[in-house]
mmCIF file of C-alpha atoms in Angstrom:
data_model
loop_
_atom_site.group_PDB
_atom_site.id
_atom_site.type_symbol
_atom_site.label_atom_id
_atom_site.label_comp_id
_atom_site.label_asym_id
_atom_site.label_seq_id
_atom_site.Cartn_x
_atom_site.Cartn_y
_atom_site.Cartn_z
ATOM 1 C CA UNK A 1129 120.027 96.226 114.057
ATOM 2 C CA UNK A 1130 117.436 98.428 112.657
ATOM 3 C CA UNK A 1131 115.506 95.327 111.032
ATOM 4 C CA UNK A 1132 115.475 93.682 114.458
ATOM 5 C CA UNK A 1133 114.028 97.086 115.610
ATOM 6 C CA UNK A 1134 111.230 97.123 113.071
ATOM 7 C CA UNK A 1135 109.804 93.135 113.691
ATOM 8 C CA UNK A 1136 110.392 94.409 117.652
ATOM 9 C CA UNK A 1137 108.147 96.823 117.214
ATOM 10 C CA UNK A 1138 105.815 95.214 114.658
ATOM 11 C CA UNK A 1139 105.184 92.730 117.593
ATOM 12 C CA UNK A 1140 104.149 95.655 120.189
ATOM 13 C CA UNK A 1141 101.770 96.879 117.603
ATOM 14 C CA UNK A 1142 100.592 93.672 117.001
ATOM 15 C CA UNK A 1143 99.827 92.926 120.689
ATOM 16 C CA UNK A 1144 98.785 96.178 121.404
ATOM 17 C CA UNK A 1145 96.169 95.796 118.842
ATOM 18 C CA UNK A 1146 94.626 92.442 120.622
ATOM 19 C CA UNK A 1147 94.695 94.355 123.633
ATOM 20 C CA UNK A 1148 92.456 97.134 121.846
ATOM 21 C CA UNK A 1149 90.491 94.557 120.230
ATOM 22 C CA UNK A 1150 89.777 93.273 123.427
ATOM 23 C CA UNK A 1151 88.448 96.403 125.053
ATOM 24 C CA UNK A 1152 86.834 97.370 121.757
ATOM 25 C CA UNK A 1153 88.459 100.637 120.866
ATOM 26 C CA UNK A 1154 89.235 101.337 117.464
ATOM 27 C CA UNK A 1155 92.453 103.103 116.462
ATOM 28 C CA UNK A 1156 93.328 106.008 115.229
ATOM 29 C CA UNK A 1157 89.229 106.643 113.814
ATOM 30 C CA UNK A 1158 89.119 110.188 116.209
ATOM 31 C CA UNK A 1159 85.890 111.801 114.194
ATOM 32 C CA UNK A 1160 85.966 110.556 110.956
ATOM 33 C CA UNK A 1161 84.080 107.497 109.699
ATOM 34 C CA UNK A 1162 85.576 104.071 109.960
ATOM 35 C CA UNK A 1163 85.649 101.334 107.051
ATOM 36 C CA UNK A 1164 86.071 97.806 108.399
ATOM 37 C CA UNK A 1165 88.180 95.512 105.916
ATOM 38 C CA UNK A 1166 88.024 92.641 107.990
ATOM 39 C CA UNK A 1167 85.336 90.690 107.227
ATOM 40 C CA UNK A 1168 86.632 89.546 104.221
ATOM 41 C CA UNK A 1169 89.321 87.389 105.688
ATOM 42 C CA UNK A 1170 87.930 86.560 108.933
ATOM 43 C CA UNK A 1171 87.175 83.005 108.083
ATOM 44 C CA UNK A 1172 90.690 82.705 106.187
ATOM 45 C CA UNK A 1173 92.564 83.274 109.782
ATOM 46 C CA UNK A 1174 89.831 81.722 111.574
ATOM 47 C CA UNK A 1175 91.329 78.824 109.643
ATOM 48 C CA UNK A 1176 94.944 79.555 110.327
ATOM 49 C CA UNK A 1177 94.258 79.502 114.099
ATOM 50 C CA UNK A 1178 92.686 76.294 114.007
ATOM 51 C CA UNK A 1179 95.314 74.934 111.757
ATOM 52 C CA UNK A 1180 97.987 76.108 114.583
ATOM 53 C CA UNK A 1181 95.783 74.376 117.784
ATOM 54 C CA UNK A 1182 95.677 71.134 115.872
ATOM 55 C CA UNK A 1183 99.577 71.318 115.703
ATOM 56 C CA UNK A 1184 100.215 72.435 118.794
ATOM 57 C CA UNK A 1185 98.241 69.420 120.291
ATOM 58 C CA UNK A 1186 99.425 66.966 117.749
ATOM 59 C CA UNK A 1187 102.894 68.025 118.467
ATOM 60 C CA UNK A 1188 102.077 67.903 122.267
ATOM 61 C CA UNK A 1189 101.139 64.512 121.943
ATOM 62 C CA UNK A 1190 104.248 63.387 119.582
ATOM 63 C CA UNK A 1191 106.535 64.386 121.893
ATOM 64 C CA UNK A 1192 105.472 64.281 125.332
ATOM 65 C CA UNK A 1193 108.612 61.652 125.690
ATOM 66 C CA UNK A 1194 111.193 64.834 125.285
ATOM 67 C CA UNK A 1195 110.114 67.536 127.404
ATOM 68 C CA UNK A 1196 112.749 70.464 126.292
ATOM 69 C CA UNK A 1197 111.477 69.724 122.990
ATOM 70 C CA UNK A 1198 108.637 69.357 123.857
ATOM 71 C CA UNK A 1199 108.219 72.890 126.149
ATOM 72 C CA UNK A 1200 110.422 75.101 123.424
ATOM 73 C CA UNK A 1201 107.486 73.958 120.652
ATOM 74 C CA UNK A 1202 105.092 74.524 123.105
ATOM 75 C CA UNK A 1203 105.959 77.828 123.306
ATOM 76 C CA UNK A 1204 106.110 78.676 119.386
ATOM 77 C CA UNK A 1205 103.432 77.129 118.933
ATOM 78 C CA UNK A 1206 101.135 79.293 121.915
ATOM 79 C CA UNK A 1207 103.187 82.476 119.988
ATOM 80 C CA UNK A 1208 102.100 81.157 117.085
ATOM 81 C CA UNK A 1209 97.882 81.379 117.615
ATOM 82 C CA UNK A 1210 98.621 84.137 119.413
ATOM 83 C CA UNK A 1211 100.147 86.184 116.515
ATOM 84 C CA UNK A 1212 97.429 84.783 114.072
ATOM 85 C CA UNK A 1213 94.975 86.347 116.706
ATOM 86 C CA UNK A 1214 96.419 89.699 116.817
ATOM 87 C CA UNK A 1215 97.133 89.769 113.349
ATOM 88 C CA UNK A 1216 93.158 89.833 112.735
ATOM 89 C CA UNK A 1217 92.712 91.931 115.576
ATOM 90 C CA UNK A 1218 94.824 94.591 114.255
ATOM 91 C CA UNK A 1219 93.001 94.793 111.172
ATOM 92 C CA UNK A 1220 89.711 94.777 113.052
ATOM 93 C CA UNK A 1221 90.714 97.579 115.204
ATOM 94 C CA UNK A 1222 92.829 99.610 112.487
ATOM 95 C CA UNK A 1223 89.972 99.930 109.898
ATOM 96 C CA UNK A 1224 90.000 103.110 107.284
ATOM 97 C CA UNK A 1225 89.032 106.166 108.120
ATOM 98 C CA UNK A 1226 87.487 109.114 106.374
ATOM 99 C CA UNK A 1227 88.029 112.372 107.827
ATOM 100 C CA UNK A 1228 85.618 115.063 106.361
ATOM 101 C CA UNK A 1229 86.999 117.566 109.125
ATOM 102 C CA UNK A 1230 91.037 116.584 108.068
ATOM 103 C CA UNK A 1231 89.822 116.216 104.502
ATOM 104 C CA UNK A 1232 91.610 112.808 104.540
ATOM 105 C CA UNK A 1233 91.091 109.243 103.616
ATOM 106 C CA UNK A 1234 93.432 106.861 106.152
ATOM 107 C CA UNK A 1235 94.268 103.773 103.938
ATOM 108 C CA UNK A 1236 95.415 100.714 106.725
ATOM 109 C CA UNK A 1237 95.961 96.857 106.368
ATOM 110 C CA UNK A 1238 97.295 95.242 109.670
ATOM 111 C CA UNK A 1239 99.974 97.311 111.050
ATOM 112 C CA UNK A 1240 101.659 96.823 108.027
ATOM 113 C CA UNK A 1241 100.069 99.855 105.562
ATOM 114 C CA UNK A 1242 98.866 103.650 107.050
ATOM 115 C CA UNK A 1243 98.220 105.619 103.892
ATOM 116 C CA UNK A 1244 97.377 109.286 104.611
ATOM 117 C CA UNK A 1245 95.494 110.608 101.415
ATOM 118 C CA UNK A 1246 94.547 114.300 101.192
ATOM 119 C CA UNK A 1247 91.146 114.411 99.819
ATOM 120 C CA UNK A 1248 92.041 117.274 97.344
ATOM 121 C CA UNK A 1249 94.082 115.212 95.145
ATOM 122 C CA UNK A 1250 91.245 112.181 94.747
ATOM 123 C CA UNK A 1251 90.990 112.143 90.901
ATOM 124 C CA UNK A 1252 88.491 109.779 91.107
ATOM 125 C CA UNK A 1253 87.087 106.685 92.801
ATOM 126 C CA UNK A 1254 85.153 103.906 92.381
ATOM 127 C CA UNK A 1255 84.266 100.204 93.135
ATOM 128 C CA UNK A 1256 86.049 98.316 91.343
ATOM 129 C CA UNK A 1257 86.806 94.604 92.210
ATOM 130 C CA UNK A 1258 89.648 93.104 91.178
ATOM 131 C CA UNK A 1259 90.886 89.977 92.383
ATOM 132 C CA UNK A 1260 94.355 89.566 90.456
ATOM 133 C CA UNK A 1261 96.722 92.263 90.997
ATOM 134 C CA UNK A 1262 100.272 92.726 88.996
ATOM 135 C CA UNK A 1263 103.214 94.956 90.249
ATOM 136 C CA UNK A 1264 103.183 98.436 88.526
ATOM 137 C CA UNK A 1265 104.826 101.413 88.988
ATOM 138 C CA UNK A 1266 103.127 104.108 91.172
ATOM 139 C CA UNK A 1267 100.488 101.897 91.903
ATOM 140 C CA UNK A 1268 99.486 100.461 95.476
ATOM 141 C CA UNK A 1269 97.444 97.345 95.998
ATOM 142 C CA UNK A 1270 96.185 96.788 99.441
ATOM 143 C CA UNK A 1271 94.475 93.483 99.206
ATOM 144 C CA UNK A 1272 92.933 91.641 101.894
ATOM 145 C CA UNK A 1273 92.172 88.200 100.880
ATOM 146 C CA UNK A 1274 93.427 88.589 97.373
ATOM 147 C CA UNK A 1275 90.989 91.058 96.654
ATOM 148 C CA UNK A 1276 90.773 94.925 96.300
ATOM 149 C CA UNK A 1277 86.848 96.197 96.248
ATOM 150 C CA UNK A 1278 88.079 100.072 95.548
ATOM 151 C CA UNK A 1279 90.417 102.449 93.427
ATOM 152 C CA UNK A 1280 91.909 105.846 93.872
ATOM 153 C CA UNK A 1281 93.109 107.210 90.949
ATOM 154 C CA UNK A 1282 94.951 111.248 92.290
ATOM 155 C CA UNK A 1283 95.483 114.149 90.583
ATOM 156 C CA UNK A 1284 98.941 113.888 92.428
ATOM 157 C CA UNK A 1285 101.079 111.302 94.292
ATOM 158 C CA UNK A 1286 101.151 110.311 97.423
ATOM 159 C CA UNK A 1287 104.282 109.040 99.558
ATOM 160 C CA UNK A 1288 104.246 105.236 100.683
ATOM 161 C CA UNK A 1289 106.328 103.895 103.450
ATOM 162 C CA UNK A 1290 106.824 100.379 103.573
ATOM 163 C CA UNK A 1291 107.609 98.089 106.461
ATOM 164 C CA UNK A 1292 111.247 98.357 106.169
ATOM 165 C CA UNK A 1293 111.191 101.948 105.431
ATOM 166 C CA UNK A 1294 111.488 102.421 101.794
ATOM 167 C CA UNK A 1295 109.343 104.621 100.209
ATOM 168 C CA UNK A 1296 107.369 105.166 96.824
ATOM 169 C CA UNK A 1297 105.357 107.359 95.117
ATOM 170 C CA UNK A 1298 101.547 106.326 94.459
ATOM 171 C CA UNK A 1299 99.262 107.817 92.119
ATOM 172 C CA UNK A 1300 96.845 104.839 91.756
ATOM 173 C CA UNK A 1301 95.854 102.994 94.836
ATOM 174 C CA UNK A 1302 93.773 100.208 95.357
ATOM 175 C CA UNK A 1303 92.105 98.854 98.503
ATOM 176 C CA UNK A 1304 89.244 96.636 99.887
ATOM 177 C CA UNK A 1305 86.637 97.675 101.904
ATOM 178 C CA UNK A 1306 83.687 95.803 104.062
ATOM 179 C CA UNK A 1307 81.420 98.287 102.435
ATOM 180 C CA UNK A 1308 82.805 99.390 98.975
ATOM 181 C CA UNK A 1309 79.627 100.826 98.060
ATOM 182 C CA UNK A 1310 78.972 102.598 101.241
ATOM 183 C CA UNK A 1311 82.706 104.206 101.239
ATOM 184 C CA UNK A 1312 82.580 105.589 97.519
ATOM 185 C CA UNK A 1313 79.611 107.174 97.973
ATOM 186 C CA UNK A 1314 80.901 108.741 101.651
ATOM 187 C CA UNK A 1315 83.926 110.291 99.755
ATOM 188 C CA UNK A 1316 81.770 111.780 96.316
ATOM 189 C CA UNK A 1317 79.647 113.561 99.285
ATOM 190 C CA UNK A 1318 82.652 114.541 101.064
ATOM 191 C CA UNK A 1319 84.754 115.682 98.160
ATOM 192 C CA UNK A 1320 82.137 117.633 96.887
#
């Protein structure tokens, strides 16, 4: 029951977030300085929509002869693009924020990750691309498009909550930003 809960309400957030890309308001940025992350796999689910309107008409056209079939793929398939869509959208609209007033750097992907780390316990950071990434303990790798562009390394960890609830210490976290450049250099002059 609980696992039906979560994908429930992974779909609300998903929707909600093409609904906020729509009207163009970010979430969650309040007065800190957003990070975008999108850009570097816009063209990948740019692709995966397309991919999903060629089926949906190819399968329209295969089997226009059984129309229960027929309107049940129809469906999926409309669900389908549609969740593609949103799935960029969230990302577009849930970028990262640094928050010189919270002294906080919000670490998202989708609707999948929300990292909240305190600014105090940054190590160090820097730009760092890295484009193969192996499980480790208390380490985090937020990659978008296979790729992570910056690393945390903190003093202390951090608590991660994953989608189905479990959670993990992180002292080493690793993350891809638009700007990587632009977002190291934001949190030296913050942190300072």
């Amino acid at each position: 029951m609980r696992v039906g809960w979560l994908l429930v309400r992974h779909e609300v957030r998903l929707l909600a977030s093409l609904a906020r890309w729509m009207a163009r308001r970010p979430h969650g940025t309040g007065s800190g300085v957003a990070f975008g992350y999108a850009r570097g796999q816009g063209a990948m689910m740019a692709g995966f929509a397309f991919v999903c309107v060629v089926e949906t008409v190819a399968l329209s056209v295969l089997l226009r002869d059984w129309p229960a079939v027929h309107a049940a793929l129809l469906f999926l398939d409309v669900y389908t693009i549609v969740f593609v869509v949103a799935l960029h959208a969230s990302s577009v609209v849930r970028p990262h924020v640094l928050d010189p007033d919270r002294r906080t750097l919000r670490i998202r992907r989708y609707v999948h990750v929300d990292l909240l780390v305190p600014l105090e316990r940054i190590a160090s950071v820097r730009r760092e691309l890295r484009m193969t990434h192996e499980r480790a303990d208390g380490e985090l790798d937020v990659e978008v498009g296979s790729q992570t562009s910056v690393t945390l390394e903190l003093t202390e960890p951090v608590t991660h909550v994953g989608f189905f609830g479990r959670s993990r210490e992180v002292r080493v976290v690793r993350f891809h930003a638009d700007d990587p450049d632009g977002l190291v250099r934001a949190l030296g002059r913050t942190r300072v």
